[in-house]
Coordinates of C-alpha atoms in Angstrom, one line a residue:
M1207 CA 44.2 16.6 36.8
N1208 CA 47.3 16.0 38.9
R1209 CA 48.1 18.2 41.8
I1210 CA 51.1 19.9 40.5
L1211 CA 49.0 21.1 37.5
L1212 CA 46.1 22.0 39.3
A1213 CA 48.3 24.2 42.0
G1214 CA 50.1 25.9 38.8
I1215 CA 46.7 26.7 37.1
C1216 CA 45.5 28.5 40.6
I1217 CA 49.1 30.1 40.4
L1218 CA 47.9 31.6 37.0
L1219 CA 44.6 32.4 37.8
A1220 CA 45.9 34.4 40.9
G1221 CA 47.9 36.5 39.1
C1222 CA 51.4 35.1 40.8
D1223 CA 53.6 35.2 37.5
S1224 CA 57.2 36.2 38.7
S1225 CA 58.1 37.3 35.2
P1226 CA 59.2 40.2 35.3
S1227 CA 57.9 41.5 31.8
I1228 CA 54.4 41.2 33.1
R1229 CA 53.0 43.4 35.6
T1230 CA 49.9 42.0 38.0
Q1231 CA 47.1 43.9 39.8
P1232 CA 44.8 42.8 42.4
S1233 CA 41.3 41.7 41.3
P1234 CA 38.7 44.0 42.1
I1235 CA 37.5 40.9 44.0
Q1236 CA 40.7 41.1 46.2
A1237 CA 40.9 44.7 46.6
E1238 CA 37.5 45.3 47.5
N1239 CA 37.5 43.2 50.5
I1240 CA 40.8 44.8 51.8
P1241 CA 39.7 46.3 55.4
T1242 CA 40.2 50.4 55.7
P1243 CA 42.3 51.4 58.6
G1244 CA 39.8 52.7 61.1
A1245 CA 36.9 52.0 59.3
E1246 CA 34.2 51.3 61.8
N1247 CA 31.8 48.1 61.3
A1248 CA 34.3 46.9 59.0
T1249 CA 33.6 43.7 57.5
A1250 CA 36.3 40.4 57.8
P1251 CA 37.6 39.5 54.0
T1252 CA 36.5 36.9 52.0
P1253 CA 37.8 33.6 51.8
F1254 CA 40.7 33.4 49.3
Q1255 CA 39.3 32.9 45.4
P1256 CA 41.8 32.8 42.8
A1257 CA 40.8 35.4 40.4
L1258 CA 40.2 34.8 36.5
P1259 CA 43.2 35.8 34.1
T1260 CA 42.3 38.0 31.1
L1261 CA 40.3 35.9 29.0
P1262 CA 42.0 35.7 25.3
F1263 CA 38.2 35.8 23.7
P1264 CA 35.3 37.6 24.3
T1265 CA 33.1 36.9 27.0
P1266 CA 29.6 35.9 26.5
E1267 CA 26.6 38.1 27.7
G1268 CA 26.6 38.0 31.9
F1269 CA 30.1 36.8 32.3
D1270 CA 31.8 39.3 34.3
P1271 CA 34.8 37.3 35.9
P1272 CA 37.5 39.5 37.9
V1273 CA 40.4 40.0 35.9
S1274 CA 44.1 39.2 36.3
T1275 CA 47.1 38.6 34.3
P1276 CA 46.9 37.1 30.7
Y1277 CA 48.4 33.7 29.9
E1278 CA 48.5 31.1 26.7
L1279 CA 45.2 28.6 27.3
T1280 CA 46.5 25.3 25.9
I1281 CA 43.8 22.6 25.2
W1282 CA 44.4 19.1 24.5
V1283 CA 41.7 17.4 22.4
H1284 CA 40.8 13.3 22.0
P1285 CA 42.5 12.7 18.9
T1286 CA 39.5 10.6 17.7
L1287 CA 37.9 14.1 17.3
E1288 CA 38.4 16.9 15.1
T1289 CA 38.7 20.3 16.0
D1290 CA 38.6 24.2 14.7
L1291 CA 40.7 25.9 17.3
P1292 CA 40.3 29.8 17.7
P1293 CA 43.7 31.6 17.2
F1294 CA 43.7 32.1 21.3
L1295 CA 43.5 28.6 22.1
T1296 CA 46.9 26.4 21.6
A1297 CA 46.5 22.6 20.9
S1298 CA 48.5 20.7 23.4
L1299 CA 50.4 17.3 22.6
S1300 CA 49.9 16.5 26.5
R1301 CA 46.6 16.1 28.3
E1302 CA 48.5 16.3 31.8
T1303 CA 49.9 19.7 30.9
A1304 CA 47.0 21.4 29.2
I1305 CA 44.9 24.2 30.7
L1306 CA 42.0 22.2 28.8
T1307 CA 40.9 19.1 27.6
I1308 CA 38.0 17.9 25.9
D1309 CA 38.0 14.2 26.6
L1310 CA 35.8 11.1 27.4
A1311 CA 33.2 12.4 29.6
E1312 CA 32.4 11.1 33.1
N1313 CA 29.6 10.6 35.3
Q1314 CA 27.3 13.4 34.5
E1315 CA 29.6 15.8 33.0
P1316 CA 27.8 18.1 30.2
V1317 CA 28.3 16.2 26.9
F1318 CA 30.1 18.5 24.4
A1319 CA 30.7 16.0 21.6
T1320 CA 29.3 12.4 20.4
R1321 CA 31.1 10.2 18.4
T1322 CA 29.1 7.0 16.9
Y1323 CA 31.3 3.8 16.0
A1324 CA 29.7 0.6 13.9
L1325 CA 30.5 -2.7 14.0
A1326 CA 31.1 -4.0 10.5
A1327 CA 32.2 -6.7 8.4
P1328 CA 33.3 -7.5 4.6
F1329 CA 30.0 -6.9 2.3
H1330 CA 30.1 -10.4 1.7
A1331 CA 29.5 -11.8 5.3
I1332 CA 26.2 -14.0 6.4
E1333 CA 25.6 -12.8 9.9
D1334 CA 23.6 -9.5 10.4
G1335 CA 24.5 -9.2 14.1
I1336 CA 25.9 -9.7 17.5
T1337 CA 24.9 -9.1 21.1
S1338 CA 27.2 -6.8 23.2
T1339 CA 28.0 -9.6 25.0
E1340 CA 29.5 -11.2 22.4
L1341 CA 31.0 -7.8 21.6
N1342 CA 32.8 -7.5 24.8
R1343 CA 33.9 -10.9 24.7
L1344 CA 35.6 -10.7 21.2
W1345 CA 37.4 -7.5 22.8
T1346 CA 38.6 -9.4 26.1
E1347 CA 39.2 -12.8 24.6
D1348 CA 39.2 -13.0 21.0
S1349 CA 40.8 -9.4 19.6
S1350 CA 42.6 -11.2 16.8
T1351 CA 39.1 -11.1 15.2
L1352 CA 38.8 -7.2 15.3
A1353 CA 40.6 -4.5 12.9
M1354 CA 40.4 -0.9 13.7
S1355 CA 42.5 2.5 13.5
P1356 CA 45.2 3.5 16.1
E1357 CA 42.6 6.0 16.8
T1358 CA 39.8 3.9 17.6
A1359 CA 42.4 1.6 19.3
A1360 CA 43.3 4.0 21.9
L1361 CA 39.8 5.2 22.2
L1362 CA 38.3 1.8 23.0
Q1363 CA 41.5 0.6 25.5
N1364 CA 40.5 4.3 27.3
A1365 CA 37.0 3.5 27.0
W1366 CA 36.4 -0.4 27.7
E1367 CA 37.4 -2.5 30.1
P1368 CA 41.0 -4.0 29.3
G1369 CA 41.7 -6.1 26.1
G1370 CA 42.3 -5.5 22.6
A1371 CA 45.7 -7.1 22.9
D1372 CA 45.4 -8.8 19.6
A1373 CA 43.5 -6.4 17.3
V1374 CA 45.0 -5.8 14.1
V1375 CA 45.9 -2.0 14.3
V1376 CA 46.1 -0.4 10.4
P1377 CA 45.8 3.1 9.3
A1378 CA 41.9 3.8 8.5
T1379 CA 42.7 3.9 4.7
E1380 CA 43.8 0.5 4.8
L1381 CA 41.1 -1.1 7.1
V1382 CA 38.7 -2.2 4.4
E1383 CA 41.5 -4.6 2.8
A1384 CA 42.4 -5.8 6.0
A1385 CA 38.9 -6.9 6.8
W1386 CA 37.7 -8.5 3.2
N1387 CA 41.4 -10.5 2.9
S1388 CA 40.6 -12.0 6.2
G1389 CA 37.0 -11.9 7.0
R1390 CA 37.4 -10.0 10.4
F1391 CA 35.1 -7.6 11.8
A1392 CA 36.4 -3.9 12.0
I1393 CA 35.1 -1.1 14.4
L1394 CA 35.0 2.2 12.8
P1395 CA 33.4 5.6 13.1
F1396 CA 30.0 6.0 11.6
H1397 CA 31.0 8.8 9.3
Q1398 CA 33.6 6.9 7.8
L1399 CA 31.5 3.5 6.4
G1400 CA 31.2 3.1 3.3
P1401 CA 29.7 0.7 0.4
K1402 CA 32.6 -2.3 0.8
W1403 CA 31.2 -2.6 5.0
K1404 CA 28.0 -4.8 6.0
V1405 CA 27.3 -2.8 9.3
L1406 CA 26.2 -5.6 12.0
A1407 CA 23.4 -4.8 14.4
V1408 CA 24.5 -5.0 18.3
D1409 CA 21.6 -6.2 20.5
G1410 CA 19.4 -5.5 17.6
R1411 CA 20.3 -1.7 16.6
S1412 CA 22.0 -0.1 14.1
P1413 CA 23.8 3.3 13.6
L1414 CA 21.9 2.8 9.8
H1415 CA 18.5 2.8 11.0
K1416 CA 17.1 6.5 11.7
D1417 CA 15.4 5.0 14.9
F1418 CA 18.6 4.3 16.5
D1419 CA 19.0 5.4 20.3
P1420 CA 22.6 6.2 20.8
E1421 CA 21.7 5.7 24.4
G1422 CA 23.0 2.8 26.0
D1423 CA 24.8 1.9 23.0
P1424 CA 28.2 0.1 23.6
L1425 CA 29.5 2.2 20.6
T1426 CA 28.7 5.4 21.3
F1427 CA 31.0 7.4 23.5
H1428 CA 30.4 11.1 24.9
F1429 CA 33.3 13.8 25.1
A1430 CA 33.1 16.7 27.7
L1431 CA 35.0 19.9 27.7
Q1432 CA 37.1 20.1 31.1
G1433 CA 39.0 22.3 33.2
D1434 CA 38.6 25.4 35.5
P1435 CA 34.7 25.7 35.3
R1436 CA 34.4 29.5 34.8
I1437 CA 36.7 28.9 31.5
V1438 CA 34.5 25.9 30.6
E1439 CA 31.8 28.1 31.0
A1440 CA 32.7 30.8 28.9
L1441 CA 34.1 28.2 26.0
N1442 CA 30.6 26.4 26.3
A1443 CA 28.8 29.6 25.7
L1444 CA 31.0 30.7 22.7
F1445 CA 32.0 27.8 21.3
G1446 CA 29.8 24.7 22.5
P1447 CA 28.0 22.0 20.5
D1448 CA 24.7 23.9 19.9
T1449 CA 26.4 27.3 18.8
P1450 CA 27.2 28.5 15.2
A1451 CA 31.1 27.8 15.6
P1452 CA 31.5 24.8 17.3
L1453 CA 35.3 23.8 18.4
T1454 CA 34.2 20.1 17.2
Q1455 CA 31.2 18.4 15.6
K1456 CA 28.6 17.8 18.3
T1457 CA 28.2 14.4 16.5
N1458 CA 29.1 12.3 13.6
R1459 CA 25.7 10.9 12.8
D1460 CA 22.9 13.2 12.9
P1461 CA 19.8 11.6 11.9
G1462 CA 18.3 14.7 10.0
K1463 CA 21.3 13.9 7.6
L1464 CA 20.2 10.8 7.2
T1465 CA 18.7 9.6 3.6
T1466 CA 17.2 6.4 2.9
V1467 CA 16.6 5.3 -1.0
V1468 CA 14.6 1.9 -1.2
L1469 CA 15.6 0.4 -4.8
T1470 CA 12.9 -2.4 -5.8
G1471 CA 13.0 -4.8 -8.3
V1472 CA 9.8 -6.0 -10.7
T1473 CA 6.2 -4.6 -10.4
A1474 CA 3.8 -6.0 -12.9
L1475 CA 0.0 -5.9 -11.4
V1476 CA -1.2 -8.5 -13.6
R1477 CA -2.5 -11.7 -14.5
A1478 CA -2.4 -13.4 -11.0
T1479 CA -1.0 -10.9 -8.8
A1480 CA -3.9 -8.8 -10.0
F1481 CA -6.4 -11.6 -9.8
T1482 CA -5.1 -12.1 -6.1
M1483 CA -5.5 -8.5 -5.3
E1484 CA -9.3 -8.6 -6.2
Q1485 CA -9.9 -11.3 -4.0
R1486 CA -7.9 -10.7 -1.1
G1487 CA -7.8 -6.7 -1.4
L1488 CA -5.8 -4.1 -3.4
T1489 CA -3.0 -3.5 -0.5
Y1490 CA -2.7 -7.0 0.1
P1491 CA 0.6 -7.7 -1.9
A1492 CA 2.6 -5.4 1.0
R1493 CA 0.9 -6.4 3.7
D1494 CA 3.9 -7.8 5.1
I1495 CA 6.8 -5.5 3.7
G1496 CA 4.8 -2.6 3.6
G1497 CA 6.4 -0.6 6.5
W1498 CA 10.0 -1.2 5.0
L1499 CA 8.6 0.5 1.6
R1500 CA 6.9 3.6 3.5
D1501 CA 9.9 3.9 5.4
A1502 CA 12.1 5.3 2.6
D1503 CA 12.8 8.8 2.1
I1504 CA 12.7 7.7 -1.3
L1505 CA 10.8 5.0 -2.7
H1506 CA 11.8 3.5 -6.2
I1507 CA 9.3 1.6 -7.7
S1508 CA 9.9 -0.1 -11.6
N1509 CA 6.6 -0.8 -12.8
E1510 CA 6.7 -2.2 -15.9
V1511 CA 2.7 -2.2 -17.0
P1512 CA 0.8 0.7 -17.9
F1513 CA -2.8 1.1 -16.5
A1514 CA -5.5 1.4 -19.1
E1515 CA -9.2 3.1 -18.6
D1516 CA -10.3 -0.3 -21.1
C1517 CA -8.1 -2.9 -19.2
P1518 CA -10.1 -6.2 -18.8
P1519 CA -10.5 -8.5 -16.1
P1520 CA -7.4 -9.9 -14.8
N1521 CA -6.9 -14.0 -16.1
P1522 CA -4.9 -15.7 -14.3
L1523 CA -4.3 -18.0 -16.2
Q1524 CA -4.0 -15.8 -19.1
V1525 CA -2.1 -16.5 -22.3
G1526 CA 0.9 -14.4 -23.9
V1527 CA 2.3 -11.8 -22.3
R1528 CA 0.7 -8.5 -23.6
F1529 CA -0.2 -6.6 -19.9
C1530 CA -2.1 -4.1 -18.5
S1531 CA -3.2 -2.9 -15.3
D1532 CA -6.8 -1.5 -14.0
E1533 CA -6.7 2.1 -12.7
K1534 CA -7.6 1.3 -9.4
Y1535 CA -4.6 -1.4 -8.7
I1536 CA -2.3 1.9 -8.6
T1537 CA -4.1 1.8 -5.0
L1538 CA -1.0 0.0 -3.9
L1539 CA 1.4 1.9 -5.2
E1540 CA -0.3 5.2 -3.2
D1541 CA -0.3 2.6 0.0
I1542 CA 3.5 1.5 -0.1
G1543 CA 4.5 5.6 -0.4
T1544 CA 6.0 5.6 -4.2
D1545 CA 8.2 8.6 -4.6
I1546 CA 9.7 7.7 -8.2
V1547 CA 8.5 5.1 -10.9
E1548 CA 11.1 3.7 -13.0
L1549 CA 9.5 3.2 -17.0
T1550 CA 12.1 1.3 -19.0
G1551 CA 10.4 -1.9 -18.7
D1552 CA 9.5 -4.5 -22.2
H1553 CA 6.1 -4.0 -20.8
F1554 CA 5.0 -0.1 -20.7
H1555 CA 4.3 -0.2 -24.6
D1556 CA 1.9 -3.4 -24.4
W1557 CA -1.2 -1.6 -24.7
G1558 CA -0.7 1.2 -27.4
A1559 CA 0.2 5.3 -26.9
A1560 CA -3.5 6.0 -25.4
A1561 CA -2.6 3.9 -22.3
M1562 CA 1.1 5.1 -21.5
L1563 CA -0.1 9.0 -21.7
F1564 CA -2.9 7.9 -19.5
T1565 CA -0.7 6.4 -16.9
L1566 CA 1.7 9.0 -17.1
D1567 CA -0.9 11.8 -16.4
L1568 CA -2.0 9.6 -13.0
Y1569 CA 1.6 9.3 -11.7
A1570 CA 2.2 13.2 -12.5
E1571 CA -1.2 13.9 -10.3
R1572 CA 0.5 12.2 -7.5
G1573 CA 3.6 14.6 -7.9
W1574 CA 5.4 11.0 -8.6
P1575 CA 8.2 12.0 -11.3
V1576 CA 9.6 9.1 -13.9
Y1577 CA 12.7 8.5 -15.8
G1578 CA 13.6 5.8 -18.0
G1579 CA 10.3 6.3 -20.3
G1580 CA 8.2 8.9 -20.7
A1581 CA 5.7 10.9 -23.5
T1582 CA 8.8 11.3 -25.5
Y1583 CA 12.6 9.6 -25.8
D1584 CA 14.0 13.3 -25.3
E1585 CA 11.6 13.5 -21.7
G1586 CA 12.5 9.8 -20.8
K1587 CA 16.1 10.3 -21.0
Q1588 CA 16.3 13.1 -18.2
A1589 CA 17.2 12.3 -15.0
V1590 CA 15.2 12.9 -12.2
L1591 CA 16.9 14.8 -9.2
F1592 CA 16.4 14.8 -5.8
E1593 CA 17.6 16.6 -2.9
R1594 CA 17.4 15.1 0.6
N1595 CA 19.0 15.7 3.9
G1596 CA 22.1 17.4 2.5
T1597 CA 22.3 14.8 -0.3
R1598 CA 21.6 15.4 -3.7
I1599 CA 20.4 12.3 -5.7
A1600 CA 19.9 11.6 -9.4
F1601 CA 18.5 8.6 -10.9
I1602 CA 18.7 8.0 -14.5
G1603 CA 18.0 4.6 -16.3
C1604 CA 17.4 2.8 -20.0
N1605 CA 16.2 -0.6 -21.5
G1606 CA 19.1 -2.4 -22.5
K1607 CA 17.4 -4.9 -24.8
G1608 CA 17.1 -3.1 -28.1
P1609 CA 14.5 -0.9 -29.8
V1610 CA 11.9 -3.9 -29.8
F1611 CA 11.3 -3.4 -26.3
A1612 CA 12.5 0.3 -26.2
R1613 CA 10.0 2.4 -28.4
A1614 CA 10.1 5.8 -27.0
S1615 CA 10.7 8.2 -30.0
A1616 CA 11.0 11.6 -31.0
S1617 CA 7.3 12.0 -31.2
D1618 CA 5.7 8.6 -29.3
P1619 CA 5.9 7.8 -25.6
G1620 CA 7.5 4.5 -24.5
S1621 CA 10.9 3.3 -22.7
V1622 CA 14.1 4.5 -24.1
E1623 CA 16.2 2.2 -25.5
C1624 CA 20.3 2.9 -24.0
N1625 CA 22.5 4.9 -25.8
M1626 CA 25.7 4.1 -23.4
D1627 CA 27.6 6.7 -24.9
W1628 CA 24.9 9.0 -23.6
M1629 CA 24.6 7.2 -20.1
T1630 CA 28.1 7.3 -19.4
S1631 CA 28.2 10.8 -20.4
E1632 CA 25.2 12.2 -18.6
T1633 CA 26.4 10.1 -15.4
S1634 CA 29.7 11.8 -15.5
R1635 CA 28.5 15.5 -15.9
L1636 CA 26.0 14.5 -12.7
T1637 CA 28.5 13.3 -11.0
K1638 CA 30.2 16.4 -11.9
A1639 CA 28.0 18.5 -10.3
G1640 CA 27.4 16.6 -6.9
Y1641 CA 24.7 14.2 -7.4
Q1642 CA 24.7 10.7 -6.0
V1643 CA 24.0 8.7 -9.3
I1644 CA 21.5 6.2 -9.2
A1645 CA 21.4 4.3 -12.8
T1646 CA 19.3 1.5 -12.9
F1647 CA 18.4 -0.7 -16.2
Q1648 CA 16.2 -3.2 -18.0
H1649 CA 18.1 -5.8 -19.6
N1650 CA 18.3 -9.1 -20.4
E1651 CA 16.7 -11.7 -18.1
Y1652 CA 18.5 -14.7 -17.0
Y1653 CA 16.9 -17.5 -14.2
T1654 CA 20.3 -17.7 -12.5
Y1655 CA 21.8 -16.0 -9.9
A1656 CA 25.2 -15.2 -12.2
V1657 CA 25.0 -12.9 -15.4
T1658 CA 26.7 -12.8 -18.5
E1659 CA 29.0 -10.8 -19.8
P1660 CA 26.8 -8.5 -21.8
I1661 CA 25.0 -7.1 -18.5
K1662 CA 28.5 -6.5 -16.8
R1663 CA 29.7 -4.4 -19.9
D1664 CA 26.8 -2.3 -19.4
F1665 CA 26.4 -1.9 -15.6
R1666 CA 30.3 -1.5 -15.7
A1667 CA 30.4 1.1 -18.2
V1668 CA 28.0 3.3 -16.1
A1669 CA 29.6 2.5 -12.6
D1670 CA 32.9 3.8 -14.1
A1671 CA 31.5 7.0 -15.5
G1672 CA 30.6 7.8 -11.6
A1673 CA 27.3 6.2 -10.6
V1674 CA 27.4 5.0 -6.5
I1675 CA 24.7 2.4 -7.5
V1676 CA 24.0 0.9 -10.5
S1677 CA 21.0 -1.8 -10.2
G1678 CA 19.3 -4.1 -12.8
S1679 CA 15.4 -3.7 -12.6
Q1680 CA 14.9 -6.3 -15.2
A1681 CA 15.5 -9.7 -12.9
H1682 CA 12.7 -11.9 -12.4
H1683 CA 15.4 -13.9 -9.9
P1684 CA 17.9 -12.4 -7.6
H1685 CA 21.6 -11.6 -9.5
G1686 CA 24.9 -11.2 -7.8
F1687 CA 27.1 -8.0 -6.8
E1688 CA 30.0 -6.4 -7.9
F1689 CA 32.3 -3.2 -7.0
R1690 CA 34.0 -1.2 -9.0
E1691 CA 36.3 1.2 -6.8
N1692 CA 33.4 2.4 -4.8
A1693 CA 30.3 1.7 -6.8
L1694 CA 28.2 -1.1 -6.0
I1695 CA 26.8 -3.1 -8.7
H1696 CA 23.5 -5.5 -8.0
Y1697 CA 22.9 -6.8 -11.5
G1698 CA 19.2 -7.9 -10.3
L1699 CA 16.9 -7.8 -7.2
G1700 CA 14.1 -10.0 -8.6
N1701 CA 10.6 -9.4 -8.1
L1702 CA 8.7 -7.0 -5.9
F1703 CA 4.8 -7.6 -7.1
F1704 CA 4.6 -10.3 -9.9
D1705 CA 3.2 -13.9 -10.1
Q1706 CA 6.5 -15.8 -10.7
L1707 CA 6.0 -18.5 -7.7
G1708 CA 6.6 -22.0 -8.8
I1709 CA 8.7 -21.3 -11.7
N1710 CA 11.9 -21.9 -9.9
P1711 CA 13.4 -21.6 -6.4
G1712 CA 15.0 -18.6 -7.0
T1713 CA 11.8 -16.7 -8.7
E1714 CA 10.1 -17.0 -5.1
Q1715 CA 13.2 -14.8 -3.8
A1716 CA 14.0 -11.6 -4.0
F1717 CA 15.7 -8.2 -2.6
I1718 CA 14.7 -4.8 -1.6
D1719 CA 17.7 -2.7 -1.8
R1720 CA 17.9 0.1 1.1
H1721 CA 20.6 2.6 0.5
V1722 CA 21.6 5.0 3.2
F1723 CA 23.4 8.1 2.3
Y1724 CA 24.7 10.5 5.0
D1725 CA 25.6 14.3 4.2
G1726 CA 26.0 14.0 0.8
R1727 CA 27.8 10.7 0.9
Y1728 CA 27.2 7.2 -0.2
L1729 CA 27.5 4.9 3.6
G1730 CA 26.3 1.5 1.7
V1731 CA 23.0 -0.9 1.6
E1732 CA 20.9 -3.3 3.7
L1733 CA 20.0 -6.2 2.3
L1734 CA 16.5 -6.6 2.9
T1735 CA 15.6 -10.2 2.0
I1736 CA 11.9 -11.6 0.9
R1737 CA 10.3 -14.7 -0.1
F1738 CA 6.9 -15.0 -2.2
E1739 CA 4.0 -16.7 -0.1
D1740 CA 1.6 -16.7 -3.3
F1741 CA 1.5 -15.1 -6.2
A1742 CA 1.0 -11.8 -5.0
R1743 CA 2.1 -11.2 -1.2
A1744 CA 6.2 -11.5 -0.4
R1745 CA 7.1 -11.4 3.6
P1746 CA 10.6 -11.2 4.7
M1747 CA 12.5 -14.3 4.9
T1748 CA 13.2 -16.5 7.7
I1749 CA 16.9 -16.4 9.4
D1750 CA 18.0 -19.7 7.7
E1751 CA 15.7 -18.5 4.3
R1752 CA 18.2 -15.5 4.2
M1753 CA 21.1 -17.4 4.7
N1754 CA 20.9 -19.9 2.1
L1755 CA 19.6 -16.9 -0.4
L1756 CA 23.0 -14.7 0.7
R1757 CA 25.4 -17.5 0.0
L1758 CA 24.3 -18.6 -3.4
V1759 CA 24.1 -14.7 -4.3
F1760 CA 27.8 -14.3 -3.2
E1761 CA 29.1 -17.5 -4.5
A1762 CA 27.6 -16.0 -7.8
S1763 CA 29.8 -13.2 -7.1
I1764 CA 32.9 -14.8 -6.7
W1765 CA 33.6 -13.6 -3.3

């Protein structure tokens, strides 16, 4: 704040307004220190202290400032912040002439607001992250590779060392297109992320993760309320970040508003997978990837096979594809933290009605809701609804391969055959009711990265009806992606727990999709990639394995 402005504020605070329309009165502090003529032992007057003007808002308990003249209280707010100013505060277009400012914090100023930004790339980018040193080099030496909004550019020009001269600056609404068409990185506020972005970690830290620590993060910025300390104290007490009616949102990244949904591919605890579990332990298949699964707020498992009380011991060389699982194998699903089970699979009916009903009872005992199949057709087609951390999520699914595979009826259990008119209308209804709809399919199986038009037709129809995520649970081989407006379609993830090692290179690869929601919005997906070590256990891919899979899948997606 310059000296002229400081002097002007001091005059206001002292009640020295020369306007004839305003009467000024000496403050109580000034008046009580005027010596009485002839008084004995009179004390010397205290040093001059400017009196606080009449504050145009109620003061908090215990705050009893001297009173002088009323005046207009102006405030300049950094353009990256959205504010809800009460009537007594007047927004100022000038930082220099405003009485108060909310600006980048300096030194140890109390933090009034925090804003976290993300470094992002188009969804089909191969890289996963950079270091803060590399980010600094891009800003100072190669800023033509960066895209951002004017507000973000202004913030970085103030907060970082000089740079950004060649950055592509476009309105926030045009940022996705600018980055997607050019392959540029983008810097944008965390809350403005969407599914077409891939968030890049900086120094191994990603704001999509719940354990993200903003302290020391080069893309997290703190703001302070600045001005006369007495006015700042009063405003902080009434409208600070932890009050019921803050002037501006405390943060744009509250970990309590994050929700993660992990979608997985085929689970079939049979044949060589089950045999290996008998030899190595019931939780062995998740030994290396269990942490990814347990970390989810909602973990989805598509278990295609029923548990049966009379299931025979597993045979790794089994002939034929009629399957069941021993009841004890449910220990694996417990261990990884299952929250919801999809029953659209082809093999749910393999062991008959008694096994299906027995399986449904096992799930119900553990509080796991099911969808896409059930004790009857009507039960199986009902969506499963969740509300987590301010986000409402609905799961809906069906089997698109016809009545040979989907046998649920008005009186019989089984998986639910797709009725696309119902799927689209129900998706639309749930979307209008405020749910983020996740639609999953059991569909035709292909051992290629690309998929055919019949699959695309059904997946697209549900996306166009309002689903934010459409995912293929049928694939034993990973498939590609597509966007329909802001809906993400992943045509197939590959296996999670199933014994197809060695069939072809694709069946040894798979995705686990970690979808991230924030405060009722879908932000996007983090693609976790796995490779099978044996007939039961997968592990996280190496960097080279991951880059190879991403290239193959993105090429099949025609990006």
